[in-house]
Coordinates of C-alpha atoms in Angstrom, one line a residue:
M1346 CA 28.1 8.6 8.9
K1347 CA 28.4 9.8 12.5
Q1348 CA 27.9 8.1 15.8
A1349 CA 25.5 9.5 18.3
T1350 CA 25.2 8.5 21.9
I1351 CA 21.7 7.9 23.4
H1352 CA 20.6 6.3 26.6
A1353 CA 18.8 3.0 26.8
T1354 CA 16.0 2.3 29.2
D1355 CA 18.5 1.1 31.8
N1356 CA 20.5 4.4 31.5
R1357 CA 23.5 2.7 29.8
P1358 CA 24.8 4.7 26.8
E1359 CA 24.1 3.1 23.5
Q1360 CA 25.8 4.0 20.2
V1361 CA 23.4 4.8 17.3
S1362 CA 24.6 5.6 13.8
E1363 CA 23.5 8.9 12.3
F1364 CA 23.3 8.9 8.5
S1365 CA 23.1 11.9 6.1
P1366 CA 19.6 13.3 5.4
M1367 CA 19.9 12.2 1.7
L1368 CA 20.7 8.6 2.7
R1369 CA 17.9 8.6 5.2
G1370 CA 15.5 10.0 2.6
I1371 CA 16.5 7.2 0.2
A1372 CA 16.0 4.6 2.9
L1373 CA 12.5 6.1 3.7
F1374 CA 11.6 6.0 0.0
I1375 CA 12.6 2.3 -0.2
S1376 CA 10.7 1.5 3.0
Y1377 CA 7.5 2.9 1.4
L1378 CA 8.1 1.5 -2.0
L1379 CA 8.8 -2.0 -0.7
H1380 CA 6.3 -1.9 2.1
P1381 CA 4.9 -5.2 3.3
L1382 CA 1.3 -4.2 2.5
F1383 CA 2.2 -4.3 -1.2
I1384 CA 3.8 -7.8 -1.1
P1385 CA 0.6 -9.9 -1.5
L1386 CA -0.4 -7.9 -4.6
L1387 CA 3.2 -8.1 -6.0
V1388 CA 3.3 -11.9 -5.4
T1389 CA -0.1 -12.3 -7.0
W1390 CA 0.9 -10.3 -10.1
L1391 CA 4.1 -12.3 -10.4
V1392 CA 2.5 -15.8 -10.2
V1393 CA -0.4 -14.8 -12.5
H1394 CA 2.0 -13.7 -15.2
A1395 CA 4.6 -16.4 -14.7
L1396 CA 2.0 -19.3 -14.3
P1397 CA -1.2 -18.2 -16.0
E1398 CA -2.3 -21.8 -16.6
Y1399 CA -3.1 -22.1 -12.9
F1400 CA -5.4 -19.0 -12.9
V1401 CA -7.6 -19.7 -15.9
T1402 CA -10.8 -19.6 -13.9
F1403 CA -10.0 -16.1 -12.5
K1404 CA -9.4 -14.9 -16.1
Q1405 CA -12.8 -16.3 -17.2
I1406 CA -14.7 -14.4 -14.4
S1407 CA -12.9 -11.1 -15.1
Y1408 CA -15.0 -8.0 -15.9
R1409 CA -12.9 -5.2 -17.3
F1410 CA -9.4 -6.7 -17.7
A1411 CA -7.8 -10.1 -17.2
Y1412 CA -7.7 -11.3 -13.5
D1413 CA -9.3 -8.0 -12.3
T1414 CA -11.6 -9.8 -9.8
L1415 CA -8.5 -11.6 -8.3
Y1416 CA -6.5 -8.3 -8.1
F1417 CA -9.4 -6.4 -6.5
R1418 CA -9.8 -9.2 -3.8
V1419 CA -6.1 -9.1 -3.0
I1420 CA -6.0 -5.3 -2.9
A1421 CA -9.0 -5.2 -0.6
I1422 CA -7.6 -7.8 1.8
S1423 CA -4.0 -6.8 1.9
I1424 CA -4.0 -3.0 1.4
F1425 CA -7.4 -1.4 1.8
F1426 CA -8.6 -3.1 5.0
P1427 CA -5.3 -3.0 6.9
A1428 CA -4.8 0.7 5.9
L1429 CA -8.4 1.5 6.9
T1430 CA -7.8 -0.3 10.3
V1431 CA -4.6 1.8 11.0
G1432 CA -6.3 5.0 9.9
L1433 CA -9.4 4.5 12.0
S1434 CA -7.2 3.4 15.0
R1435 CA -5.3 6.7 14.7
A1436 CA -8.4 8.8 14.2
L1437 CA -9.8 7.3 17.4
N1438 CA -6.5 7.7 19.3
F1439 CA -6.1 4.0 19.8
I1440 CA -2.6 4.3 18.4
D1441 CA -0.1 7.1 18.7
S1442 CA 1.3 7.0 15.1
L1443 CA 0.4 5.8 11.7
H1444 CA 4.0 4.4 11.4
L1445 CA 3.3 2.0 14.3
R1446 CA 6.6 2.8 16.0
S1447 CA 5.8 1.1 19.3
Q1448 CA 4.9 -2.4 20.2
K1449 CA 1.6 -1.1 21.7
D1450 CA 0.6 0.6 18.5
R1451 CA 0.9 -2.7 16.6
I1452 CA -1.5 -4.8 18.7
I1453 CA -4.8 -3.7 17.0
P1454 CA -3.4 -3.9 13.4
Y1455 CA -2.0 -7.4 14.2
I1456 CA -5.3 -8.7 15.5
A1457 CA -7.1 -7.2 12.5
C1458 CA -4.7 -8.6 10.0
T1459 CA -5.0 -12.1 11.4
I1460 CA -8.7 -11.9 10.6
Y1461 CA -8.1 -10.5 7.1
Y1462 CA -5.5 -13.0 6.0
F1463 CA -7.3 -16.0 7.5
W1464 CA -10.4 -14.9 5.7
A1465 CA -8.3 -14.6 2.4
F1466 CA -6.9 -18.1 2.9
Y1467 CA -10.2 -19.7 3.8
A1468 CA -12.1 -17.9 1.0
F1469 CA -9.6 -19.0 -1.7
K1470 CA -9.4 -22.5 -0.4
K1471 CA -13.2 -22.8 -0.1
Q1472 CA -13.8 -21.5 -3.6
G1473 CA -11.5 -24.2 -4.9
V1474 CA -10.2 -22.5 -8.0
A1475 CA -6.9 -21.1 -6.7
P1476 CA -3.8 -23.3 -7.1
P1477 CA -2.5 -25.0 -3.9
F1478 CA 0.7 -22.9 -3.8
F1479 CA -1.5 -19.7 -3.8
N1480 CA -3.4 -21.0 -0.8
V1481 CA -0.1 -21.8 0.8
F1482 CA 1.0 -18.2 0.4
F1483 CA -2.0 -16.7 2.1
L1484 CA -1.9 -19.2 4.9
G1485 CA 1.8 -18.4 5.3
V1486 CA 1.0 -14.7 5.6
F1487 CA -1.6 -15.4 8.2
L1488 CA 0.9 -17.6 10.2
A1489 CA 3.5 -14.9 9.9
V1490 CA 1.2 -12.3 11.4
V1491 CA 0.2 -14.6 14.2
M1492 CA 3.9 -15.3 15.0
S1493 CA 4.8 -11.6 14.8
M1494 CA 1.9 -10.8 17.2
V1495 CA 3.3 -13.3 19.7
L1496 CA 6.8 -12.0 19.3
N1497 CA 5.5 -8.4 19.7
T1498 CA 5.4 -9.1 23.4
Y1499 CA 9.1 -9.3 23.5
M1500 CA 10.4 -7.2 20.6
K1501 CA 9.2 -4.9 17.8
V1502 CA 9.9 -7.4 15.0
S1503 CA 10.3 -5.8 11.6
M1504 CA 7.2 -6.4 9.5
H1505 CA 9.2 -5.3 6.4
T1506 CA 11.6 -8.2 6.8
V1507 CA 8.7 -10.5 7.8
G1508 CA 7.1 -9.7 4.5
W1509 CA 10.3 -10.1 2.4
G1510 CA 11.3 -13.2 4.3
G1511 CA 7.8 -14.5 3.3
V1512 CA 8.6 -13.8 -0.4
I1513 CA 11.8 -15.8 0.0
G1514 CA 9.9 -18.6 1.7
F1515 CA 7.2 -18.6 -1.0
V1516 CA 9.7 -18.8 -3.8
L1517 CA 11.2 -21.8 -2.1
V1518 CA 7.7 -23.3 -1.8
V1519 CA 7.2 -22.8 -5.6
M1520 CA 10.6 -24.3 -6.3
F1521 CA 9.8 -27.4 -4.2
S1522 CA 6.2 -28.0 -5.0
L1523 CA 6.3 -27.3 -8.8
Q1524 CA 9.9 -28.4 -9.4
L1525 CA 10.7 -25.1 -11.2
N1526 CA 14.0 -23.5 -11.6
V1527 CA 13.3 -20.0 -10.1
S1528 CA 16.9 -19.3 -9.0
G1529 CA 16.8 -15.9 -10.7
V1530 CA 13.7 -14.9 -8.8
L1531 CA 15.1 -16.2 -5.6
M1532 CA 18.3 -14.1 -6.0
L1533 CA 16.2 -11.0 -6.7
A1534 CA 14.1 -11.7 -3.6
F1535 CA 17.3 -12.0 -1.5
F1536 CA 18.7 -8.8 -3.0
L1537 CA 15.5 -6.8 -2.3
S1538 CA 15.3 -8.2 1.2
A1539 CA 18.8 -7.0 1.9
V1540 CA 18.0 -3.6 0.5
V1541 CA 14.9 -3.4 2.7
A1542 CA 16.8 -4.6 5.8
T1543 CA 19.5 -2.0 5.2
A1544 CA 17.0 0.8 4.8
R1545 CA 15.3 -0.1 8.1
L1546 CA 18.7 -0.1 9.9
I1547 CA 19.6 3.3 8.3
L1548 CA 16.4 4.7 9.7
N1549 CA 17.1 3.2 13.1
A1550 CA 13.6 1.7 12.9
H1551 CA 14.7 -1.6 14.3
A1552 CA 17.6 -3.3 16.1
P1553 CA 19.5 -6.0 14.1
A1554 CA 17.9 -8.8 16.1
E1555 CA 14.4 -7.5 15.1
I1556 CA 15.5 -7.5 11.5
Y1557 CA 16.8 -11.1 11.6
A1558 CA 13.7 -12.2 13.6
G1559 CA 11.5 -10.8 10.8
F1560 CA 13.3 -12.8 8.1
L1561 CA 13.1 -16.0 10.2
V1562 CA 9.4 -15.6 10.9
G1563 CA 8.6 -14.8 7.2
I1564 CA 10.5 -17.8 5.8
L1565 CA 9.3 -20.3 8.5
A1566 CA 5.7 -19.2 8.1
Q1567 CA 5.7 -20.1 4.4
L1568 CA 7.4 -23.4 4.9
I1569 CA 5.0 -24.4 7.7
A1570 CA 2.0 -23.4 5.5
Y1571 CA 3.4 -25.6 2.8
V1572 CA 3.6 -28.6 5.2
I1573 CA 0.0 -27.9 6.3
V1574 CA -1.6 -27.4 2.9
G1575 CA 0.9 -29.4 0.8

């Protein structure tokens, strides 16, 4: 690892670590593999397989395979529509990069995702067949996006750590609400969160404060959603 000197906006030199191409490649792979867009689907898969008794209705209305309607809804809301929004924004030159490297590039995706995730929360709650903790999760995601959008005025908060902070917060919610011993899952969530945070720092995608702010937002959003929904 080497140290490179760059100049900040106020012309003061700032030390930035330069890592080997191999290490940066691994960090980039981790950033894609553990991307926040995949987290709602991952959480859905985990709770469906760990607590299937709470998702009986979704299994009954499946078409091809168990819970397929639930998975398709989550994929559409959390992956397809956000990715389509970013792709169209880039095609229309509303944003400069698909990677959303600047705070300005994140405004449209943030606004769009507030709509998508509130829609998800409202639809699941209105339908009345999803367990309360599942509704809490999607309300928490919506609140996390809103909080991140507000913070975007001041800093480019890491959406990777917002997402994984949300996983930690959701595991805590499940632990509190269902009185389950999920310490192993919680430890795994902390480990993966640390791996993601390290990867983002290696890529110089965020300052440490933006990484920590992301974790705080993700965890707090889930806990606030639990207080609201119960």
